[in-house]
C-alpha positions as YAML, in Angstrom:
chain: A
units: angstrom
residues:
- id: 1
  name: MET
  ca: [34.19, 2.80, -26.68]
- id: 2
  name: ASP
  ca: [31.34, 1.28, -28.44]
- id: 3
  name: ARG
  ca: [28.87, 3.47, -28.09]
- id: 4
  name: PRO
  ca: [25.51, 3.98, -30.46]
- id: 5
  name: ALA
  ca: [26.12, 6.03, -33.58]
- id: 6
  name: ASP
  ca: [22.07, 8.21, -32.68]
- id: 7
  name: ALA
  ca: [21.78, 7.40, -28.82]
- id: 8
  name: SER
  ca: [18.32, 9.31, -29.10]
- id: 9
  name: ARG
  ca: [17.18, 6.25, -31.68]
- id: 10
  name: ILE
  ca: [17.45, 3.71, -28.97]
- id: 11
  name: LEU
  ca: [13.99, 1.81, -28.85]
- id: 12
  name: GLU
  ca: [13.34, 2.07, -24.82]
- id: 13
  name: SER
  ca: [12.50, -1.44, -23.44]
- id: 14
  name: THR
  ca: [10.10, -1.59, -21.39]
- id: 15
  name: ASP
  ca: [11.36, -3.71, -18.74]
- id: 16
  name: ILE
  ca: [13.02, -2.77, -15.25]
- id: 17
  name: GLY
  ca: [14.87, -5.88, -14.78]
- id: 18
  name: SER
  ca: [16.49, -5.62, -11.15]
- id: 19
  name: GLN
  ca: [15.35, -2.30, -10.06]
- id: 20
  name: LYS
  ca: [12.12, -3.71, -9.47]
- id: 21
  name: ASP
  ca: [12.99, -4.82, -5.76]
- id: 22
  name: ARG
  ca: [15.84, -2.23, -5.17]
- id: 23
  name: VAL
  ca: [15.48, 0.24, -2.50]
- id: 24
  name: VAL
  ca: [17.54, 3.05, -1.06]
- id: 25
  name: THR
  ca: [17.02, 4.10, 2.21]
- id: 26
  name: GLU
  ca: [16.25, 7.64, 3.52]
- id: 27
  name: GLU
  ca: [19.69, 6.60, 5.56]
- id: 28
  name: GLU
  ca: [21.77, 6.39, 2.41]
- id: 29
  name: TRP
  ca: [20.39, 9.74, 0.61]
- id: 30
  name: LEU
  ca: [21.75, 11.51, 3.57]
- id: 31
  name: GLN
  ca: [24.97, 9.70, 3.46]
- id: 32
  name: LYS
  ca: [25.07, 10.52, 0.43]
- id: 33
  name: TRP
  ca: [25.36, 14.24, 0.96]
- id: 34
  name: GLU
  ca: [27.46, 14.19, 4.33]
- id: 35
  name: MET
  ca: [29.79, 12.22, 1.79]
- id: 36
  name: GLY
  ca: [29.65, 14.73, -0.73]
- id: 37
  name: ASN
  ca: [28.45, 12.17, -3.07]
- id: 38
  name: THR
  ca: [26.13, 14.40, -5.17]
- id: 39
  name: GLY
  ca: [27.17, 14.27, -8.70]
- id: 40
  name: PHE
  ca: [23.93, 14.34, -9.68]
- id: 41
  name: HIS
  ca: [23.57, 18.59, -8.33]
- id: 42
  name: LYS
  ca: [24.07, 20.60, -11.36]
- id: 43
  name: GLU
  ca: [26.20, 23.87, -10.77]
- id: 44
  name: GLN
  ca: [25.26, 25.77, -13.00]
- id: 45
  name: GLY
  ca: [21.22, 24.42, -13.73]
- id: 46
  name: HIS
  ca: [19.90, 22.08, -15.33]
- id: 47
  name: PRO
  ca: [20.44, 23.36, -19.68]
- id: 48
  name: LEU
  ca: [16.52, 21.32, -20.01]
- id: 49
  name: LEU
  ca: [14.80, 23.64, -17.74]
- id: 50
  name: GLN
  ca: [15.88, 26.80, -19.18]
- id: 51
  name: LYS
  ca: [15.33, 25.59, -22.91]
- id: 52
  name: TYR
  ca: [12.00, 25.17, -21.78]
- id: 53
  name: LEU
  ca: [11.15, 27.09, -19.25]
- id: 54
  name: ASP
  ca: [8.36, 29.23, -21.82]
- id: 55
  name: VAL
  ca: [6.83, 25.46, -22.40]
- id: 56
  name: LEU
  ca: [6.87, 25.55, -18.21]
- id: 57
  name: LEU
  ca: [5.27, 28.63, -17.45]
- id: 58
  name: SER
  ca: [3.17, 29.01, -20.97]
- id: 59
  name: GLY
  ca: [3.20, 32.75, -20.89]
- id: 60
  name: ARG
  ca: [2.12, 33.01, -16.64]
- id: 61
  name: SER
  ca: [3.76, 35.15, -14.35]
- id: 62
  name: GLY
  ca: [3.75, 34.26, -10.19]
- id: 63
  name: LEU
  ca: [3.33, 31.37, -10.22]
- id: 64
  name: ARG
  ca: [3.39, 28.46, -7.34]
- id: 65
  name: ILE
  ca: [6.79, 26.44, -8.28]
- id: 66
  name: PHE
  ca: [6.90, 22.85, -6.89]
- id: 67
  name: PHE
  ca: [10.62, 20.92, -6.33]
- id: 68
  name: PRO
  ca: [10.02, 17.24, -5.09]
- id: 69
  name: LEU
  ca: [13.56, 16.12, -3.61]
- id: 70
  name: CYS
  ca: [14.81, 19.55, -4.31]
- id: 71
  name: GLY
  ca: [18.30, 18.82, -2.82]
- id: 72
  name: LYS
  ca: [20.11, 22.69, -3.18]
- id: 73
  name: ALA
  ca: [18.69, 23.04, -6.83]
- id: 74
  name: VAL
  ca: [20.53, 26.47, -8.33]
- id: 75
  name: GLU
  ca: [16.90, 26.54, -10.50]
- id: 76
  name: MET
  ca: [14.67, 27.35, -7.35]
- id: 77
  name: LYS
  ca: [16.46, 30.70, -7.26]
- id: 78
  name: TRP
  ca: [16.49, 31.22, -10.29]
- id: 79
  name: LEU
  ca: [13.11, 31.47, -10.59]
- id: 80
  name: ALA
  ca: [12.42, 32.83, -7.60]
- id: 81
  name: ASP
  ca: [14.74, 35.42, -8.78]
- id: 82
  name: MET
  ca: [11.92, 36.23, -11.74]
- id: 83
  name: GLY
  ca: [8.80, 36.65, -9.32]
- id: 84
  name: HIS
  ca: [7.63, 33.13, -8.54]
- id: 85
  name: THR
  ca: [6.95, 31.66, -5.90]
- id: 86
  name: VAL
  ca: [9.29, 28.19, -4.81]
- id: 87
  name: VAL
  ca: [8.43, 25.09, -2.50]
- id: 88
  name: GLY
  ca: [10.87, 22.45, -2.32]
- id: 89
  name: VAL
  ca: [10.57, 18.99, -0.47]
- id: 90
  name: GLU
  ca: [14.33, 16.92, 0.58]
- id: 91
  name: VAL
  ca: [15.17, 14.95, 3.47]
- id: 92
  name: SER
  ca: [18.64, 16.29, 3.33]
- id: 93
  name: GLU
  ca: [18.46, 19.36, 6.17]
- id: 94
  name: GLN
  ca: [22.62, 19.92, 5.00]
- id: 95
  name: ALA
  ca: [21.46, 20.29, 1.05]
- id: 96
  name: LEU
  ca: [18.83, 22.81, 2.19]
- id: 97
  name: LYS
  ca: [21.23, 24.83, 4.74]
- id: 98
  name: GLU
  ca: [24.01, 24.41, 1.22]
- id: 99
  name: PHE
  ca: [21.72, 25.89, -0.73]
- id: 100
  name: PHE
  ca: [21.39, 28.97, 1.47]
- id: 101
  name: SER
  ca: [24.28, 29.28, 1.79]
- id: 102
  name: GLU
  ca: [25.70, 29.09, -1.44]
- id: 103
  name: HIS
  ca: [23.59, 31.72, -2.64]
- id: 104
  name: SER
  ca: [23.86, 34.42, 0.31]
- id: 105
  name: LEU
  ca: [19.89, 34.51, 1.15]
- id: 106
  name: PRO
  ca: [19.42, 34.83, 4.64]
- id: 107
  name: TYR
  ca: [16.20, 32.29, 5.83]
- id: 108
  name: CYS
  ca: [14.58, 31.20, 8.90]
- id: 109
  name: GLU
  ca: [13.76, 28.05, 10.37]
- id: 110
  name: GLU
  ca: [10.21, 27.04, 11.78]
- id: 111
  name: PRO
  ca: [8.63, 23.48, 12.95]
- id: 112
  name: VAL
  ca: [5.97, 22.14, 10.78]
- id: 113
  name: PRO
  ca: [3.52, 21.40, 13.08]
- id: 114
  name: GLU
  ca: [1.64, 18.75, 10.71]
- id: 115
  name: ILE
  ca: [4.73, 16.22, 10.87]
- id: 116
  name: SER
  ca: [6.15, 15.62, 13.49]
- id: 117
  name: GLY
  ca: [10.16, 16.47, 13.51]
- id: 118
  name: ALA
  ca: [9.55, 18.33, 10.12]
- id: 119
  name: LYS
  ca: [11.37, 21.80, 9.82]
- id: 120
  name: LYS
  ca: [10.27, 24.73, 6.84]
- id: 121
  name: LEU
  ca: [13.35, 26.93, 5.95]
- id: 122
  name: GLN
  ca: [12.12, 30.09, 4.67]
- id: 123
  name: SER
  ca: [13.63, 32.70, 2.57]
- id: 124
  name: THR
  ca: [13.49, 35.81, 4.73]
- id: 125
  name: SER
  ca: [11.61, 37.34, 1.47]
- id: 126
  name: GLY
  ca: [9.10, 34.24, 1.92]
- id: 127
  name: ASN
  ca: [9.20, 33.42, -2.29]
- id: 128
  name: ILE
  ca: [11.21, 30.09, -1.10]
- id: 129
  name: SER
  ca: [10.30, 27.51, 1.20]
- id: 130
  name: LEU
  ca: [11.74, 24.65, 1.73]
- id: 131
  name: TYR
  ca: [10.48, 21.22, 3.56]
- id: 132
  name: CYS
  ca: [12.51, 19.27, 5.82]
- id: 133
  name: CYS
  ca: [10.84, 15.93, 6.02]
- id: 134
  name: SER
  ca: [10.04, 12.92, 3.70]
- id: 135
  name: ILE
  ca: [8.01, 13.63, 0.38]
- id: 136
  name: TYR
  ca: [5.31, 11.31, 1.49]
- id: 137
  name: ASP
  ca: [5.04, 13.58, 4.35]
- id: 138
  name: LEU
  ca: [3.21, 16.05, 2.34]
- id: 139
  name: SER
  ca: [-0.17, 17.42, 1.29]
- id: 140
  name: SER
  ca: [-2.13, 20.22, -0.32]
- id: 141
  name: SER
  ca: [-3.62, 20.61, 3.15]
- id: 142
  name: ILE
  ca: [0.27, 21.71, 3.89]
- id: 143
  name: VAL
  ca: [2.24, 23.16, 1.34]
- id: 144
  name: GLY
  ca: [-1.04, 23.97, -0.88]
- id: 145
  name: LYS
  ca: [-1.43, 23.49, -4.99]
- id: 146
  name: PHE
  ca: [1.18, 24.45, -7.72]
- id: 147
  name: ASP
  ca: [1.40, 25.83, -11.01]
- id: 148
  name: GLY
  ca: [3.81, 23.81, -12.36]
- id: 149
  name: VAL
  ca: [6.65, 20.91, -11.19]
- id: 150
  name: TRP
  ca: [10.40, 20.77, -12.49]
- id: 151
  name: ASP
  ca: [11.00, 17.18, -11.27]
- id: 152
  name: ARG
  ca: [14.56, 16.49, -12.17]
- id: 153
  name: GLY
  ca: [16.07, 13.78, -10.13]
- id: 154
  name: ALA
  ca: [12.82, 12.96, -8.08]
- id: 155
  name: LEU
  ca: [10.80, 10.31, -9.96]
- id: 156
  name: VAL
  ca: [14.33, 8.80, -11.13]
- id: 157
  name: ALA
  ca: [14.93, 8.30, -7.11]
- id: 158
  name: VAL
  ca: [12.15, 6.99, -5.91]
- id: 159
  name: ASN
  ca: [12.12, 3.25, -4.92]
- id: 160
  name: PRO
  ca: [10.43, 1.64, -7.91]
- id: 161
  name: CYS
  ca: [8.02, 0.30, -5.45]
- id: 162
  name: ASP
  ca: [6.96, 3.49, -4.59]
- id: 163
  name: ARG
  ca: [6.30, 5.32, -7.67]
- id: 164
  name: GLN
  ca: [2.76, 4.75, -7.69]
- id: 165
  name: ARG
  ca: [2.82, 6.74, -4.30]
- id: 166
  name: TYR
  ca: [4.78, 9.42, -5.30]
- id: 167
  name: VAL
  ca: [3.32, 10.03, -8.49]
- id: 168
  name: SER
  ca: [-0.80, 9.79, -6.80]
- id: 169
  name: LEU
  ca: [0.20, 12.75, -4.45]
- id: 170
  name: MET
  ca: [1.78, 14.89, -6.83]
- id: 171
  name: ILE
  ca: [-1.27, 14.47, -8.89]
- id: 172
  name: THR
  ca: [-3.43, 15.61, -5.14]
- id: 173
  name: LEU
  ca: [-0.34, 18.76, -5.21]
- id: 174
  name: MET
  ca: [-1.19, 19.99, -9.06]
- id: 175
  name: GLU
  ca: [-3.62, 22.92, -9.97]
- id: 176
  name: LYS
  ca: [-5.71, 22.51, -12.94]
- id: 177
  name: ASN
  ca: [-3.72, 23.43, -16.09]
- id: 178
  name: SER
  ca: [-1.20, 23.31, -14.15]
- id: 179
  name: SER
  ca: [2.36, 22.21, -16.08]
- id: 180
  name: TYR
  ca: [4.89, 19.31, -15.14]
- id: 181
  name: LEU
  ca: [8.44, 19.23, -16.59]
- id: 182
  name: LEU
  ca: [9.58, 15.62, -15.68]
- id: 183
  name: VAL
  ca: [13.11, 14.38, -16.61]
- id: 184
  name: THR
  ca: [14.07, 10.89, -16.61]
- id: 185
  name: VAL
  ca: [16.69, 9.00, -17.84]
- id: 186
  name: SER
  ca: [17.43, 5.60, -20.29]
- id: 187
  name: TYR
  ca: [19.62, 3.16, -20.01]
- id: 188
  name: ASP
  ca: [19.88, -0.94, -19.93]
- id: 189
  name: PRO
  ca: [19.03, -0.97, -16.15]
- id: 190
  name: ASN
  ca: [19.80, -4.57, -16.23]
- id: 191
  name: LYS
  ca: [23.87, -3.29, -16.11]
- id: 192
  name: HIS
  ca: [23.49, -0.66, -13.44]
- id: 193
  name: LYS
  ca: [21.42, -1.08, -10.36]
- id: 194
  name: GLY
  ca: [20.27, 2.68, -9.67]
- id: 195
  name: PRO
  ca: [19.96, 4.98, -9.03]
- id: 196
  name: PRO
  ca: [18.64, 7.06, -10.90]
- id: 197
  name: PHE
  ca: [16.64, 4.48, -11.88]
- id: 198
  name: TYR
  ca: [15.51, 3.53, -15.41]
- id: 199
  name: VAL
  ca: [11.42, 4.79, -15.70]
- id: 200
  name: PRO
  ca: [10.78, 3.98, -19.64]
- id: 201
  name: GLU
  ca: [7.85, 5.76, -21.09]
- id: 202
  name: SER
  ca: [5.49, 3.20, -20.93]
- id: 203
  name: GLU
  ca: [5.66, 3.39, -17.45]
- id: 204
  name: ILE
  ca: [5.43, 7.53, -17.79]
- id: 205
  name: LYS
  ca: [2.41, 7.08, -19.74]
- id: 206
  name: SER
  ca: [0.58, 4.18, -16.98]
- id: 207
  name: LEU
  ca: [1.05, 6.55, -13.70]
- id: 208
  name: PHE
  ca: [-0.24, 9.50, -15.75]
- id: 209
  name: ARG
  ca: [-2.35, 9.45, -18.64]
- id: 210
  name: ASP
  ca: [-5.55, 9.52, -16.26]
- id: 211
  name: CYS
  ca: [-5.18, 12.50, -15.47]
- id: 212
  name: CYS
  ca: [-2.98, 14.77, -18.24]
- id: 213
  name: GLU
  ca: [-1.80, 14.83, -21.07]
- id: 214
  name: ILE
  ca: [1.95, 13.64, -21.95]
- id: 215
  name: LYS
  ca: [4.18, 14.47, -24.64]
- id: 216
  name: CYS
  ca: [7.99, 13.49, -24.94]
- id: 217
  name: LEU
  ca: [10.29, 16.94, -26.03]
- id: 218
  name: GLN
  ca: [13.32, 15.78, -26.36]
- id: 219
  name: LYS
  ca: [15.94, 13.11, -25.78]
- id: 220
  name: VAL
  ca: [19.43, 14.20, -25.17]
- id: 221
  name: ASP
  ca: [22.57, 12.04, -25.23]
- id: 222
  name: ASP
  ca: [24.15, 12.82, -22.03]
- id: 223
  name: PHE
  ca: [26.35, 9.89, -21.88]
- id: 224
  name: SER
  ca: [29.53, 10.62, -19.64]
- id: 225
  name: GLU
  ca: [32.92, 8.40, -18.29]
- id: 226
  name: LYS
  ca: [30.71, 7.49, -15.08]
- id: 227
  name: HIS
  ca: [28.35, 5.77, -16.68]
- id: 228
  name: ARG
  ca: [30.58, 3.97, -18.71]
- id: 229
  name: GLN
  ca: [32.18, 2.93, -15.19]
- id: 230
  name: TRP
  ca: [28.96, 1.55, -14.50]
- id: 231
  name: GLY
  ca: [28.95, -0.60, -17.52]
- id: 232
  name: LEU
  ca: [26.82, 1.73, -19.35]
- id: 233
  name: ASP
  ca: [27.31, 1.94, -23.32]
- id: 234
  name: TYR
  ca: [24.49, 4.73, -23.51]
- id: 235
  name: PHE
  ca: [22.66, 6.84, -21.50]
- id: 236
  name: LEU
  ca: [19.64, 9.45, -22.04]
- id: 237
  name: GLU
  ca: [17.99, 11.73, -20.63]
- id: 238
  name: VAL
  ca: [14.50, 12.12, -21.66]
- id: 239
  name: LEU
  ca: [12.29, 15.33, -21.08]
- id: 240
  name: TYR
  ca: [8.30, 15.37, -21.17]
- id: 241
  name: ILE
  ca: [5.24, 17.87, -20.41]
- id: 242
  name: LEU
  ca: [2.78, 16.49, -18.64]
- id: 243
  name: LYS
  ca: [-0.38, 19.15, -18.80]
- id: 244
  name: PHE
  ca: [-3.10, 18.59, -16.29]
- id: 245
  name: VAL
  ca: [-5.85, 19.83, -17.97]
- id: 246
  name: ALA
  ca: [-9.10, 21.43, -16.48]
...
């Protein structure tokens, strides 16, 4: 297998290739959950969140933490068990119900009056609230503002044409002095159409630099047989911390 000796040294391209016109519909995401085509879900949680949790929390307790496009991320229960309040949003009701079922968490459902057809699934303990709707239907008047965000699999799943819209929304949901842990992926976008989509560092800076400090914390070689089958010869996960300054 021809792979770079040190994938972490690969220079990132600013060209996202043909991906800029790629659109994945809501129906396609729902079908992935229905068919069990959810290789993006990590059963044991994400090691980068475990490693850099202190960077996200900054010594604070009782935070409100947002999980955009949350799926059934196990880290939601992990953080709730630490005493934080977790809010997520996901279009797949199946994913949300599987989250509660797999963790044996009782919950109740209620409509969201401001969003037609939306539901909120909330743990009976009240510390996990998951909205079943499009993320673009949310606003701070509905979900409040957040002290922290764990964005793994969200920005890289958003259609490239919608990135500015997504980031503009996320900025409105952030408290001053909040922290945003962001995981992107790096690979040759001319060899794979996505998702997950390639988001170059230059674009992260362009999207967020007006409102926060941005630092790349780590690049991890995450190449696997799946990526080889996609036609790739390298695949990195790239972790950033974004600090929303007062």
